[in-house]
Every structure is written in structure tokens, then in C-alpha cells.
PDB file of C-alpha atoms in Angstrom:
ATOM      1  CA  MET A  25     -31.853 -67.543 -48.360  1.00 42.00           C
ATOM      2  CA  THR A  26     -28.600 -65.551 -47.974  1.00 58.00           C
ATOM      3  CA  ALA A  27     -25.938 -66.399 -50.517  1.00 65.00           C
ATOM      4  CA  PRO A  28     -22.686 -67.812 -49.096  1.00 75.00           C
ATOM      5  CA  SER A  29     -19.980 -65.260 -48.447  1.00 87.00           C
ATOM      6  CA  VAL A  30     -16.205 -65.649 -48.585  1.00 92.00           C
ATOM      7  CA  PHE A  31     -16.329 -64.245 -45.027  1.00 94.00           C
ATOM      8  CA  ASP A  32     -18.430 -67.086 -43.653  1.00 93.00           C
ATOM      9  CA  PRO A  33     -16.700 -69.007 -40.856  1.00 92.00           C
ATOM     10  CA  PRO A  34     -15.271 -72.399 -41.706  1.00 92.00           C
ATOM     11  CA  PHE A  35     -16.759 -75.637 -40.421  1.00 93.00           C
ATOM     12  CA  GLY A  36     -15.664 -76.950 -37.070  1.00 94.00           C
ATOM     13  CA  ALA A  37     -14.720 -75.288 -33.789  1.00 95.00           C
ATOM     14  CA  PRO A  38     -14.008 -71.540 -33.782  1.00 97.00           C
ATOM     15  CA  ARG A  39     -10.310 -70.706 -34.406  1.00 98.00           C
ATOM     16  CA  HIS A  40      -8.426 -69.774 -31.192  1.00 98.00           C
ATOM     17  CA  ILE A  41      -6.068 -66.813 -31.325  1.00 98.00           C
ATOM     18  CA  LEU A  42      -3.558 -65.803 -28.618  1.00 98.00           C
ATOM     19  CA  CYS A  43      -3.188 -62.033 -28.180  1.00 98.00           C
ATOM     20  CA  VAL A  44      -0.160 -60.698 -26.326  1.00 98.00           C
ATOM     21  CA  GLY A  45       0.388 -57.123 -25.044  1.00 97.00           C
ATOM     22  CA  ALA A  46      -1.498 -54.130 -23.790  1.00 95.00           C
ATOM     23  CA  ALA A  47      -4.277 -54.180 -21.205  1.00 97.00           C
ATOM     24  CA  VAL A  48      -5.269 -50.676 -20.127  1.00 98.00           C
ATOM     25  CA  LEU A  49      -8.140 -48.929 -18.313  1.00 98.00           C
ATOM     26  CA  ASP A  50      -9.152 -46.127 -20.673  1.00 98.00           C
ATOM     27  CA  THR A  51     -11.217 -43.121 -19.692  1.00 98.00           C
ATOM     28  CA  LEU A  52     -12.800 -41.641 -22.870  1.00 97.00           C
ATOM     29  CA  PHE A  53     -14.131 -38.105 -22.981  1.00 97.00           C
ATOM     30  CA  ARG A  54     -16.185 -36.970 -25.996  1.00 96.00           C
ATOM     31  CA  ILE A  55     -15.640 -33.299 -26.903  1.00 96.00           C
ATOM     32  CA  HIS A  56     -16.490 -31.079 -29.857  1.00 95.00           C
ATOM     33  CA  THR A  57     -12.939 -30.035 -30.796  1.00 95.00           C
ATOM     34  CA  LEU A  58      -9.506 -31.234 -29.705  1.00 94.00           C
ATOM     35  CA  PRO A  59      -7.713 -28.583 -27.595  1.00 92.00           C
ATOM     36  CA  GLN A  60      -5.047 -26.406 -29.193  1.00 89.00           C
ATOM     37  CA  GLY A  61      -3.517 -25.090 -25.970  1.00 86.00           C
ATOM     38  CA  GLN A  62      -3.932 -24.814 -22.242  1.00 89.00           C
ATOM     39  CA  GLY A  63      -7.293 -24.371 -20.564  1.00 89.00           C
ATOM     40  CA  LYS A  64     -10.397 -26.386 -19.623  1.00 92.00           C
ATOM     41  CA  VAL A  65     -12.237 -28.603 -22.094  1.00 91.00           C
ATOM     42  CA  LEU A  66     -15.818 -29.625 -21.361  1.00 94.00           C
ATOM     43  CA  SER A  67     -16.904 -33.114 -22.457  1.00 96.00           C
ATOM     44  CA  TYR A  68     -20.536 -34.151 -23.258  1.00 96.00           C
ATOM     45  CA  ASP A  69     -20.039 -37.922 -22.901  1.00 96.00           C
ATOM     46  CA  MET A  70     -17.606 -40.270 -21.210  1.00 96.00           C
ATOM     47  CA  LEU A  71     -16.887 -43.946 -20.757  1.00 97.00           C
ATOM     48  CA  GLN A  72     -14.418 -46.056 -18.810  1.00 97.00           C
ATOM     49  CA  ILE A  73     -13.426 -49.271 -20.575  1.00 97.00           C
ATOM     50  CA  ALA A  74     -10.657 -51.886 -20.418  1.00 98.00           C
ATOM     51  CA  GLU A  75      -8.872 -52.095 -23.716  1.00 97.00           C
ATOM     52  CA  GLY A  76      -5.416 -51.601 -25.310  1.00 96.00           C
ATOM     53  CA  MET A  77      -4.041 -52.957 -28.535  1.00 97.00           C
ATOM     54  CA  ALA A  78      -3.949 -56.672 -27.749  1.00 98.00           C
ATOM     55  CA  SER A  79      -7.028 -56.485 -25.562  1.00 98.00           C
ATOM     56  CA  SER A  80      -9.156 -54.717 -28.196  1.00 98.00           C
ATOM     57  CA  ALA A  81      -7.958 -57.135 -30.850  1.00 98.00           C
ATOM     58  CA  ALA A  82      -8.926 -60.059 -28.625  1.00 98.00           C
ATOM     59  CA  ASP A  83     -12.385 -58.573 -28.141  1.00 98.00           C
ATOM     60  CA  SER A  84     -12.876 -58.158 -31.871  1.00 98.00           C
ATOM     61  CA  ILE A  85     -11.971 -61.815 -32.398  1.00 98.00           C
ATOM     62  CA  VAL A  86     -14.673 -62.876 -29.957  1.00 98.00           C
ATOM     63  CA  GLN A  87     -17.265 -60.497 -31.515  1.00 98.00           C
ATOM     64  CA  LEU A  88     -16.396 -61.966 -34.953  1.00 98.00           C
ATOM     65  CA  GLY A  89     -17.061 -65.516 -33.777  1.00 98.00           C
ATOM     66  CA  GLY A  90     -13.561 -66.646 -32.862  1.00 98.00           C
ATOM     67  CA  GLU A  91     -12.009 -67.620 -29.575  1.00 98.00           C
ATOM     68  CA  ALA A  92      -9.345 -65.400 -27.982  1.00 98.00           C
ATOM     69  CA  SER A  93      -6.915 -65.710 -25.101  1.00 98.00           C
ATOM     70  CA  LEU A  94      -5.061 -62.634 -23.709  1.00 98.00           C
ATOM     71  CA  TRP A  95      -1.644 -62.621 -22.163  1.00 98.00           C
ATOM     72  CA  GLY A  96      -1.108 -59.180 -20.655  1.00 97.00           C
ATOM     73  CA  ALA A  97       0.139 -57.694 -17.386  1.00 97.00           C
ATOM     74  CA  VAL A  98      -1.683 -55.578 -14.794  1.00 98.00           C
ATOM     75  CA  GLY A  99      -0.640 -54.264 -11.435  1.00 97.00           C
ATOM     76  CA  ASP A 100      -1.625 -55.585  -8.021  1.00 95.00           C
ATOM     77  CA  ASP A 101      -4.265 -52.875  -7.605  1.00 97.00           C
ATOM     78  CA  ASP A 102      -7.970 -52.257  -7.981  1.00 97.00           C
ATOM     79  CA  THR A 103      -7.494 -51.002 -11.554  1.00 98.00           C
ATOM     80  CA  GLY A 104      -5.862 -54.329 -12.527  1.00 98.00           C
ATOM     81  CA  GLU A 105      -8.806 -56.212 -11.079  1.00 97.00           C
ATOM     82  CA  ARG A 106     -11.194 -53.994 -13.051  1.00 98.00           C
ATOM     83  CA  ILE A 107      -9.282 -54.565 -16.295  1.00 98.00           C
ATOM     84  CA  ILE A 108      -9.326 -58.314 -15.891  1.00 98.00           C
ATOM     85  CA  ARG A 109     -12.948 -58.415 -14.840  1.00 98.00           C
ATOM     86  CA  ASP A 110     -14.121 -56.240 -17.797  1.00 98.00           C
ATOM     87  CA  LEU A 111     -12.169 -58.271 -20.390  1.00 98.00           C
ATOM     88  CA  ASP A 112     -13.384 -61.568 -18.911  1.00 98.00           C
ATOM     89  CA  ALA A 113     -16.927 -60.286 -19.250  1.00 98.00           C
ATOM     90  CA  THR A 114     -16.526 -59.935 -23.017  1.00 97.00           C
ATOM     91  CA  GLY A 115     -15.687 -63.622 -23.417  1.00 98.00           C
ATOM     92  CA  ILE A 116     -11.922 -63.322 -23.654  1.00 98.00           C
ATOM     93  CA  HIS A 117      -9.909 -66.028 -21.830  1.00 98.00           C
ATOM     94  CA  VAL A 118      -7.919 -64.112 -19.173  1.00 98.00           C
ATOM     95  CA  GLU A 119      -6.416 -67.013 -17.288  1.00 97.00           C
ATOM     96  CA  GLY A 120      -3.029 -66.157 -18.724  1.00 96.00           C
ATOM     97  CA  MET A 121      -3.015 -62.604 -17.417  1.00 97.00           C
ATOM     98  CA  LEU A 122      -0.108 -61.716 -15.114  1.00 96.00           C
ATOM     99  CA  ARG A 123      -0.566 -59.668 -11.948  1.00 96.00           C
ATOM    100  CA  VAL A 124       2.697 -57.905 -11.085  1.00 96.00           C
ATOM    101  CA  ASP A 125       3.478 -57.151  -7.477  1.00 95.00           C
ATOM    102  CA  GLY A 126       4.486 -53.531  -6.863  1.00 95.00           C
ATOM    103  CA  ALA A 127       3.398 -52.333 -10.286  1.00 96.00           C
ATOM    104  CA  ARG A 128       0.609 -49.939 -11.182  1.00 97.00           C
ATOM    105  CA  SER A 129      -1.862 -50.941 -13.887  1.00 98.00           C
ATOM    106  CA  ALA A 130      -1.789 -49.104 -17.183  1.00 98.00           C
ATOM    107  CA  VAL A 131      -4.301 -46.234 -17.668  1.00 98.00           C
ATOM    108  CA  SER A 132      -5.044 -43.733 -20.402  1.00 97.00           C
ATOM    109  CA  THR A 133      -7.110 -40.560 -20.729  1.00 97.00           C
ATOM    110  CA  ILE A 134      -8.449 -40.076 -24.242  1.00 96.00           C
ATOM    111  CA  LEU A 135     -10.215 -37.137 -25.830  1.00 96.00           C
ATOM    112  CA  VAL A 136     -12.408 -37.929 -28.881  1.00 94.00           C
ATOM    113  CA  ASP A 137     -13.712 -35.066 -31.041  1.00 94.00           C
ATOM    114  CA  ASP A 138     -16.740 -34.820 -33.296  1.00 93.00           C
ATOM    115  CA  ASP A 139     -14.719 -35.987 -36.317  1.00 89.00           C
ATOM    116  CA  GLY A 140     -13.665 -39.163 -34.518  1.00 88.00           C
ATOM    117  CA  GLU A 141     -10.090 -38.114 -34.007  1.00 88.00           C
ATOM    118  CA  ARG A 142      -8.476 -38.511 -30.638  1.00 90.00           C
ATOM    119  CA  LEU A 143      -5.793 -37.281 -28.269  1.00 93.00           C
ATOM    120  CA  ILE A 144      -4.311 -40.044 -25.997  1.00 93.00           C
ATOM    121  CA  VAL A 145      -2.400 -39.591 -22.786  1.00 94.00           C
ATOM    122  CA  PRO A 146      -1.315 -43.127 -21.643  1.00 94.00           C
ATOM    123  CA  PHE A 147       0.661 -44.227 -18.577  1.00 95.00           C
ATOM    124  CA  TYR A 148       2.484 -47.583 -18.506  1.00 94.00           C
ATOM    125  CA  ASP A 149       4.453 -48.506 -15.365  1.00 95.00           C
ATOM    126  CA  ALA A 150       7.878 -49.827 -16.508  1.00 91.00           C
ATOM    127  CA  LYS A 151       7.588 -52.536 -13.831  1.00 94.00           C
ATOM    128  CA  LEU A 152       4.647 -54.167 -15.634  1.00 94.00           C
ATOM    129  CA  HIS A 153       6.725 -55.831 -18.305  1.00 92.00           C
ATOM    130  CA  HIS A 154       9.988 -56.576 -16.477  1.00 89.00           C
ATOM    131  CA  THR A 155       8.898 -60.178 -16.010  1.00 87.00           C
ATOM    132  CA  VAL A 156       8.475 -62.522 -18.978  1.00 90.00           C
ATOM    133  CA  LYS A 157       5.573 -64.948 -18.619  1.00 92.00           C
ATOM    134  CA  GLU A 158       6.646 -68.561 -18.870  1.00 92.00           C
ATOM    135  CA  PHE A 159       4.895 -70.893 -21.318  1.00 95.00           C
ATOM    136  CA  THR A 160       5.450 -74.281 -22.876  1.00 94.00           C
ATOM    137  CA  ALA A 161       4.981 -75.849 -26.323  1.00 93.00           C
ATOM    138  CA  ASP A 162       1.872 -77.466 -25.041  1.00 94.00           C
ATOM    139  CA  ASP A 163       0.508 -74.021 -24.187  1.00 95.00           C
ATOM    140  CA  MET A 164       1.181 -72.812 -27.716  1.00 96.00           C
ATOM    141  CA  ALA A 165      -0.394 -75.956 -29.260  1.00 96.00           C
ATOM    142  CA  ALA A 166      -3.821 -74.734 -28.171  1.00 95.00           C
ATOM    143  CA  PHE A 167      -3.769 -71.746 -30.498  1.00 98.00           C
ATOM    144  CA  ASP A 168      -4.309 -71.518 -34.259  1.00 98.00           C
ATOM    145  CA  ALA A 169      -2.461 -68.175 -34.543  1.00 98.00           C
ATOM    146  CA  VAL A 170      -0.781 -65.576 -32.390  1.00 98.00           C
ATOM    147  CA  LEU A 171      -0.978 -61.738 -32.521  1.00 98.00           C
ATOM    148  CA  VAL A 172       1.359 -59.583 -30.533  1.00 98.00           C
ATOM    149  CA  ASP A 173       1.686 -55.815 -30.046  1.00 98.00           C
ATOM    150  CA  VAL A 174       4.745 -53.767 -29.036  1.00 96.00           C
ATOM    151  CA  ARG A 175       3.965 -53.248 -25.347  1.00 95.00           C
ATOM    152  CA  TRP A 176       5.592 -56.439 -23.949  1.00 96.00           C
ATOM    153  CA  PRO A 177       8.413 -57.032 -26.421  1.00 96.00           C
ATOM    154  CA  ALA A 178      10.343 -59.667 -24.460  1.00 96.00           C
ATOM    155  CA  LEU A 179       7.339 -61.963 -24.250  1.00 97.00           C
ATOM    156  CA  ALA A 180       6.065 -61.019 -27.727  1.00 98.00           C
ATOM    157  CA  ARG A 181       9.343 -62.076 -29.304  1.00 97.00           C
ATOM    158  CA  GLN A 182       9.256 -65.491 -27.615  1.00 97.00           C
ATOM    159  CA  VAL A 183       5.598 -66.040 -28.583  1.00 98.00           C
ATOM    160  CA  LEU A 184       6.241 -65.082 -32.215  1.00 98.00           C
ATOM    161  CA  LYS A 185       9.245 -67.347 -32.405  1.00 97.00           C
ATOM    162  CA  ALA A 186       7.428 -70.299 -30.899  1.00 97.00           C
ATOM    163  CA  ALA A 187       4.394 -69.904 -33.120  1.00 98.00           C
ATOM    164  CA  ARG A 188       6.538 -69.610 -36.280  1.00 97.00           C
ATOM    165  CA  ALA A 189       8.471 -72.691 -35.342  1.00 97.00           C
ATOM    166  CA  MET A 190       5.200 -74.644 -35.080  1.00 97.00           C
ATOM    167  CA  GLY A 191       3.987 -73.351 -38.447  1.00 97.00           C
ATOM    168  CA  LYS A 192       1.310 -71.065 -37.079  1.00 97.00           C
ATOM    169  CA  PRO A 193       0.591 -67.494 -38.227  1.00 98.00           C
ATOM    170  CA  ALA A 194       2.770 -65.253 -36.074  1.00 98.00           C
ATOM    171  CA  ILE A 195       1.364 -61.701 -36.538  1.00 98.00           C
ATOM    172  CA  LEU A 196       2.987 -58.475 -35.372  1.00 98.00           C
ATOM    173  CA  ASP A 197       0.902 -55.312 -34.794  1.00 98.00           C
ATOM    174  CA  GLY A 198       3.532 -52.905 -36.135  1.00 97.00           C
ATOM    175  CA  ASP A 199       2.439 -49.788 -34.252  1.00 95.00           C
ATOM    176  CA  VAL A 200       4.594 -46.791 -33.230  1.00 93.00           C
ATOM    177  CA  ALA A 201       7.088 -48.149 -30.672  1.00 93.00           C
ATOM    178  CA  PRO A 202      10.293 -47.114 -28.974  1.00 91.00           C
ATOM    179  CA  ASP A 203      13.435 -47.322 -31.103  1.00 91.00           C
ATOM    180  CA  GLY A 204      14.544 -50.812 -31.863  1.00 94.00           C
ATOM    181  CA  ILE A 205      11.370 -52.708 -30.798  1.00 96.00           C
ATOM    182  CA  ILE A 206      10.001 -53.321 -34.327  1.00 97.00           C
ATOM    183  CA  GLU A 207      13.469 -54.422 -35.490  1.00 95.00           C
ATOM    184  CA  GLN A 208      13.608 -56.789 -32.519  1.00 96.00           C
ATOM    185  CA  LEU A 209      10.194 -58.422 -33.151  1.00 98.00           C
ATOM    186  CA  ALA A 210       9.905 -58.315 -36.943  1.00 97.00           C
ATOM    187  CA  PRO A 211      12.386 -61.169 -37.682  1.00 97.00           C
ATOM    188  CA  GLU A 212      10.236 -63.600 -35.773  1.00 98.00           C
ATOM    189  CA  ALA A 213       6.911 -62.638 -37.419  1.00 98.00           C
ATOM    190  CA  THR A 214       5.327 -64.306 -40.400  1.00 98.00           C
ATOM    191  CA  HIS A 215       3.005 -61.345 -40.943  1.00 98.00           C
ATOM    192  CA  ILE A 216       3.440 -57.642 -40.010  1.00 98.00           C
ATOM    193  CA  VAL A 217       0.590 -55.155 -40.258  1.00 98.00           C
ATOM    194  CA  PHE A 218       1.923 -51.601 -39.791  1.00 98.00           C
ATOM    195  CA  SER A 219      -0.083 -48.548 -38.958  1.00 97.00           C
ATOM    196  CA  GLU A 220       0.621 -45.633 -41.341  1.00 97.00           C
ATOM    197  CA  PRO A 221       2.392 -43.537 -38.639  1.00 96.00           C
ATOM    198  CA  ALA A 222       4.710 -46.459 -37.741  1.00 96.00           C
ATOM    199  CA  ALA A 223       5.421 -47.161 -41.389  1.00 97.00           C
ATOM    200  CA  GLN A 224       6.220 -43.498 -42.013  1.00 97.00           C
ATOM    201  CA  ARG A 225       8.481 -43.385 -39.000  1.00 96.00           C
ATOM    202  CA  LEU A 226      10.392 -46.466 -40.253  1.00 96.00           C
ATOM    203  CA  THR A 227      10.684 -45.379 -43.870  1.00 97.00           C
ATOM    204  CA  GLY A 228      10.812 -41.589 -43.648  1.00 96.00           C
ATOM    205  CA  ILE A 229       8.456 -41.135 -46.624  1.00 97.00           C
ATOM    206  CA  SER A 230       4.752 -40.282 -46.922  1.00 95.00           C
ATOM    207  CA  ASP A 231       3.512 -42.314 -49.879  1.00 97.00           C
ATOM    208  CA  VAL A 232       1.810 -45.438 -48.412  1.00 98.00           C
ATOM    209  CA  SER A 233       2.317 -47.636 -51.472  1.00 97.00           C
ATOM    210  CA  GLU A 234       6.051 -46.838 -51.477  1.00 98.00           C
ATOM    211  CA  MET A 235       6.242 -47.388 -47.697  1.00 97.00           C
ATOM    212  CA  THR A 236       4.758 -50.898 -48.239  1.00 98.00           C
ATOM    213  CA  TYR A 237       7.344 -51.637 -50.965  1.00 98.00           C
ATOM    214  CA  LEU A 238      10.265 -50.445 -48.807  1.00 98.00           C
ATOM    215  CA  LEU A 239       9.098 -52.346 -45.799  1.00 98.00           C
ATOM    216  CA  LYS A 240       8.833 -55.512 -47.812  1.00 98.00           C
ATOM    217  CA  GLN A 241      12.412 -55.008 -48.911  1.00 97.00           C
ATOM    218  CA  ARG A 242      13.495 -54.549 -45.360  1.00 97.00           C
ATOM    219  CA  PHE A 243      11.472 -57.449 -43.857  1.00 97.00           C
ATOM    220  CA  ASP A 244      11.317 -59.701 -46.934  1.00 97.00           C
ATOM    221  CA  HIS A 245      10.632 -62.866 -44.966  1.00 97.00           C
ATOM    222  CA  ALA A 246       7.163 -61.659 -43.843  1.00 98.00           C
ATOM    223  CA  PHE A 247       3.847 -60.658 -45.347  1.00 98.00           C
ATOM    224  CA  ILE A 248       3.685 -56.900 -45.199  1.00 98.00           C
ATOM    225  CA  CYS A 249       0.575 -54.667 -44.950  1.00 98.00           C
ATOM    226  CA  VAL A 250       0.186 -50.996 -44.125  1.00 98.00           C
ATOM    227  CA  THR A 251      -3.171 -49.641 -42.964  1.00 98.00           C
ATOM    228  CA  ALA A 252      -4.092 -46.035 -43.850  1.00 96.00           C
ATOM    229  CA  GLY A 253      -7.441 -45.518 -42.131  1.00 93.00           C
ATOM    230  CA  ALA A 254     -10.152 -44.168 -44.403  1.00 93.00           C
ATOM    231  CA  ALA A 255      -7.697 -44.319 -47.325  1.00 95.00           C
ATOM    232  CA  GLY A 256      -7.709 -48.157 -47.225  1.00 96.00           C
ATOM    233  CA  SER A 257      -4.897 -50.652 -46.886  1.00 98.00           C
ATOM    234  CA  TYR A 258      -1.808 -51.597 -48.918  1.00 98.00           C
ATOM    235  CA  TRP A 259       0.040 -54.900 -48.902  1.00 98.00           C
ATOM    236  CA  PHE A 260       2.777 -56.591 -50.895  1.00 98.00           C
ATOM    237  CA  ASP A 261       1.225 -59.252 -53.113  1.00 96.00           C
ATOM    238  CA  GLU A 262       3.969 -61.876 -53.454  1.00 92.00           C
ATOM    239  CA  GLN A 263       2.092 -63.672 -56.214  1.00 92.00           C
ATOM    240  CA  ASN A 264       2.235 -60.640 -58.484  1.00 94.00           C
ATOM    241  CA  ASN A 265       5.424 -59.268 -56.897  1.00 95.00           C
ATOM    242  CA  ASP A 266       3.861 -55.820 -56.465  1.00 96.00           C
ATOM    243  CA  VAL A 267       2.016 -53.654 -53.977  1.00 98.00           C
ATOM    244  CA  ALA A 268      -1.701 -54.217 -53.930  1.00 98.00           C
ATOM    245  CA  TYR A 269      -4.481 -51.960 -52.620  1.00 97.00           C
ATOM    246  CA  CYS A 270      -7.779 -52.529 -50.851  1.00 96.00           C
ATOM    247  CA  PRO A 271     -10.235 -49.678 -50.313  1.00 95.00           C
ATOM    248  CA  THR A 272     -12.605 -49.675 -47.371  1.00 95.00           C
ATOM    249  CA  ILE A 273     -16.236 -48.813 -46.888  1.00 95.00           C
ATOM    250  CA  THR A 274     -17.258 -45.194 -46.475  1.00 94.00           C
ATOM    251  CA  VAL A 275     -18.482 -44.282 -42.965  1.00 95.00           C
ATOM    252  CA  LYS A 276     -19.127 -41.250 -40.843  1.00 93.00           C
ATOM    253  CA  ALA A 277     -16.374 -41.497 -38.257  1.00 92.00           C
ATOM    254  CA  VAL A 278     -17.522 -40.891 -34.702  1.00 93.00           C
ATOM    255  CA  ASP A 279     -14.570 -42.497 -32.901  1.00 94.00           C
ATOM    256  CA  THR A 280     -11.510 -44.012 -34.515  1.00 93.00           C
ATOM    257  CA  LEU A 281     -10.088 -45.335 -31.179  1.00 94.00           C
ATOM    258  CA  ALA A 282      -9.360 -49.124 -31.423  1.00 95.00           C
ATOM    259  CA  ALA A 283     -10.070 -49.303 -35.150  1.00 96.00           C
ATOM    260  CA  GLY A 284      -6.562 -50.402 -35.882  1.00 96.00           C
ATOM    261  CA  ASP A 285      -6.673 -52.991 -33.091  1.00 97.00           C
ATOM    262  CA  ILE A 286      -9.911 -54.387 -34.489  1.00 98.00           C
ATOM    263  CA  PHE A 287      -8.263 -54.583 -37.946  1.00 98.00           C
ATOM    264  CA  HIS A 288      -5.495 -56.646 -36.413  1.00 98.00           C
ATOM    265  CA  GLY A 289      -7.819 -58.984 -34.493  1.00 98.00           C
ATOM    266  CA  ALA A 290      -9.973 -59.558 -37.615  1.00 98.00           C
ATOM    267  CA  PHE A 291      -6.884 -60.160 -39.725  1.00 98.00           C
ATOM    268  CA  ALA A 292      -5.524 -62.736 -37.264  1.00 98.00           C
ATOM    269  CA  LEU A 293      -8.797 -64.596 -37.166  1.00 98.00           C
ATOM    270  CA  ALA A 294      -9.091 -64.474 -40.956  1.00 98.00           C
ATOM    271  CA  LEU A 295      -5.653 -65.978 -41.383  1.00 98.00           C
ATOM    272  CA  ALA A 296      -6.374 -68.677 -38.840  1.00 98.00           C
ATOM    273  CA  GLU A 297      -9.551 -69.529 -40.770  1.00 98.00           C
ATOM    274  CA  GLY A 298      -7.577 -69.854 -44.012  1.00 96.00           C
ATOM    275  CA  MET A 299      -8.787 -66.749 -45.895  1.00 96.00           C
ATOM    276  CA  ALA A 300      -6.637 -65.612 -48.739  1.00 95.00           C
ATOM    277  CA  PRO A 301      -4.638 -62.431 -47.993  1.00 93.00           C
ATOM    278  CA  ALA A 302      -6.805 -60.180 -50.184  1.00 95.00           C
ATOM    279  CA  ASP A 303      -9.973 -61.423 -48.515  1.00 96.00           C
ATOM    280  CA  ALA A 304      -8.424 -61.191 -45.071  1.00 97.00           C
ATOM    281  CA  ILE A 305      -7.499 -57.584 -45.608  1.00 97.00           C
ATOM    282  CA  ARG A 306     -10.931 -56.726 -46.966  1.00 97.00           C
ATOM    283  CA  PHE A 307     -12.608 -58.430 -44.055  1.00 98.00           C
ATOM    284  CA  SER A 308     -10.420 -56.540 -41.565  1.00 98.00           C
ATOM    285  CA  SER A 309     -10.881 -53.229 -43.292  1.00 97.00           C
ATOM    286  CA  ILE A 310     -14.659 -53.500 -43.105  1.00 97.00           C
ATOM    287  CA  ALA A 311     -14.584 -54.479 -39.440  1.00 98.00           C
ATOM    288  CA  ALA A 312     -12.333 -51.530 -38.588  1.00 98.00           C
ATOM    289  CA  ALA A 313     -14.506 -49.063 -40.537  1.00 97.00           C
ATOM    290  CA  ILE A 314     -17.723 -50.233 -38.887  1.00 97.00           C
ATOM    291  CA  LYS A 315     -16.162 -49.685 -35.466  1.00 97.00           C
ATOM    292  CA  CYS A 316     -15.522 -46.032 -36.299  1.00 96.00           C
ATOM    293  CA  GLU A 317     -19.276 -45.389 -36.521  1.00 96.00           C
ATOM    294  CA  SER A 318     -19.790 -45.546 -32.750  1.00 94.00           C
ATOM    295  CA  PHE A 319     -18.222 -43.929 -29.671  1.00 95.00           C
ATOM    296  CA  GLY A 320     -16.636 -46.133 -27.118  1.00 95.00           C
ATOM    297  CA  GLY A 321     -13.344 -47.629 -28.381  1.00 94.00           C
ATOM    298  CA  ARG A 322     -13.522 -51.430 -28.637  1.00 96.00           C
ATOM    299  CA  SER A 323     -17.161 -51.444 -27.618  1.00 96.00           C
ATOM    300  CA  GLY A 324     -17.951 -50.676 -31.286  1.00 95.00           C
ATOM    301  CA  ALA A 325     -16.400 -53.919 -32.529  1.00 97.00           C
ATOM    302  CA  PRO A 326     -18.781 -55.509 -35.085  1.00 98.00           C
ATOM    303  CA  THR A 327     -20.109 -59.002 -35.354  1.00 98.00           C
ATOM    304  CA  ARG A 328     -19.402 -61.178 -38.367  1.00 97.00           C
ATOM    305  CA  ALA A 329     -22.952 -60.696 -39.612  1.00 96.00           C
ATOM    306  CA  ASP A 330     -22.276 -56.883 -39.565  1.00 97.00           C
ATOM    307  CA  VAL A 331     -19.154 -57.329 -41.620  1.00 97.00           C
ATOM    308  CA  ILE A 332     -20.794 -59.649 -44.158  1.00 96.00           C
ATOM    309  CA  ARG A 333     -23.768 -57.311 -44.545  1.00 94.00           C
ATOM    310  CA  ARG A 334     -21.566 -54.288 -45.175  1.00 94.00           C
ATOM    311  CA  SER A 335     -19.168 -56.230 -47.462  1.00 91.00           C
ATOM    312  CA  TYR A 336     -21.710 -55.987 -50.306  1.00 86.00           C
ATOM    313  CA  SER A 337     -21.184 -52.197 -50.429  1.00 73.00           C
ATOM    314  CA  LEU A 338     -17.464 -52.495 -51.169  1.00 66.00           C
TER     315      LEU A 338
END
């Protein structure tokens, strides 16, 4: 009989997370080496998949045994229909998706090399996020936590504010964003998980532990975490009033695309399930690392059983 794990799901219905933001049709090409200049690059594998920060996070929540709804925007085109259809097929609730007349759906071309690193060329039509989706307090009452990215800031800010007012975890995916977007969203968040590049851009320094400390000073109302890929994660432990560190498992990286998104989805689910911050970060770190072992963006999102099994190696 398997011993209980701190990562086991709680009793009762699966926790339901609202994810707000990016929904993109990605075309992934697998190549040996990222290009250094002009010319033709031959790929040896390819995949088209609907993902994006909020979308990939929602998928990871479903794979880990939670329930996820996605509020994103697509154009009134065939690509938008493909995005919604593909995400619906993963088990994400897509009834809240917005189809925008006259807009083109978001697309990206992504090159992934043999070390798992990637080069991303995205396109987002500015018209996609001109409209703010309307919602009510009753709509928000259905969710145990919310997770927003930086792609639809006007809606993200309203969702964060509503969730925080209702005492729910209001989590911001603090990725690289246009100037002023993080500053606009951060005051409404209860938890902010920054990528290392975004944290470096905001602080102007390269030491991740120091970044975490400075960001906590700047956004002292929120729980602060900075993810650093294979180097693990740092967060400000308010109980000890100091920066804490969590390593991650060692993997052979094949594709790092969507790893950060999967971290965020796992973290949101863990918080909604009541995990302590240290356990939530460890859970999320393992989930993100496992994803990196397979090509295909969010398609590498692990199950909860995968995470529990690999947790014994950390």
C-alpha cells in the first residue's frame, strides 16, 4: 500500500480554478540548434497545439485532478474555432471564452532545440483584448481560486480584485509584460509568481534570491515567488521573514515550453487545496520539471500520480 503523500488531493469535489488570459495556436518545430542568423532551418518534428500561458495552466490543473475554466479571447476565424475545440477536448471549461468580431486569433511559431530551449515568434491582434468580458459575483462564487496572466490586463485586474474581495487566492503570473502592466495588476493579487526574466527586468539585478527580497519589499501585500527553471524557486517566507529556496528534480530537458505555465497552474490548484506554501512550490516545481522531459508544450503536463512518484527523489 502506498504511503499517504502531502500532495494527495483533499476529500470532496475537485477544486475549481478560473484561468484568465492567453489562448494561442502554437506551431512547434523541433530543430537541432537555434539559428544564429538568416537562412533556412530544417526541423525534424513538428506539432500544432492550442496553448498560451493561461490555457496551458488550465490544462495542467485538469491533468493534476482539478477543474479549470478558461476566460480568453479568440478571433472570429477558423483558428479561433480550432483553439476552443482543442482546449475543450482536454477537459477545460471553455464556455467563458470570448469570440471577437473583426479580430484575428493569436498564433505563435516556436523553434525548440535539442537542449529544450526555444525561440518564440508570437502574434497577438490588439483587437482581441479591447473588450472586457462581463461577469458577476455569482460567476466568481463558482471558483476556489483565480489565476491570471498579463495578456488581458483589463479583465485580469477585475478578476483579481473580485477574487481578493471574496477571500479567494488571486494569483498573478508575473511574466514579462509591456511597461506598467505588472504594476497595474500586482496591487490586486494575493500571490505573485514571477518568471526570472520578468523579475530581473523589474529589479535590474541578476541574483534570484535578492530579486525575491526586493520584489517583496515592492509588493509587500502579496506572497512573492520567483521561478528560476532548473535552478529551482525562491519565495519570501513571511513566517521566518526571509527568502526561502526550493530545488527541483533533475531532468533531461527536451522542451521547456509551457513549463512556467504548468508551474502556475499547479501552484493555483495547490493553494486552492490548502497546501502550505513550501509544499505548493515543491509540488509545482516537480510538475514543471516533468513537463520538460517531453516535446510538445503543454501536452507534456504530468498527472498527480506522476508528481507524487517523482517527489520521492527530491
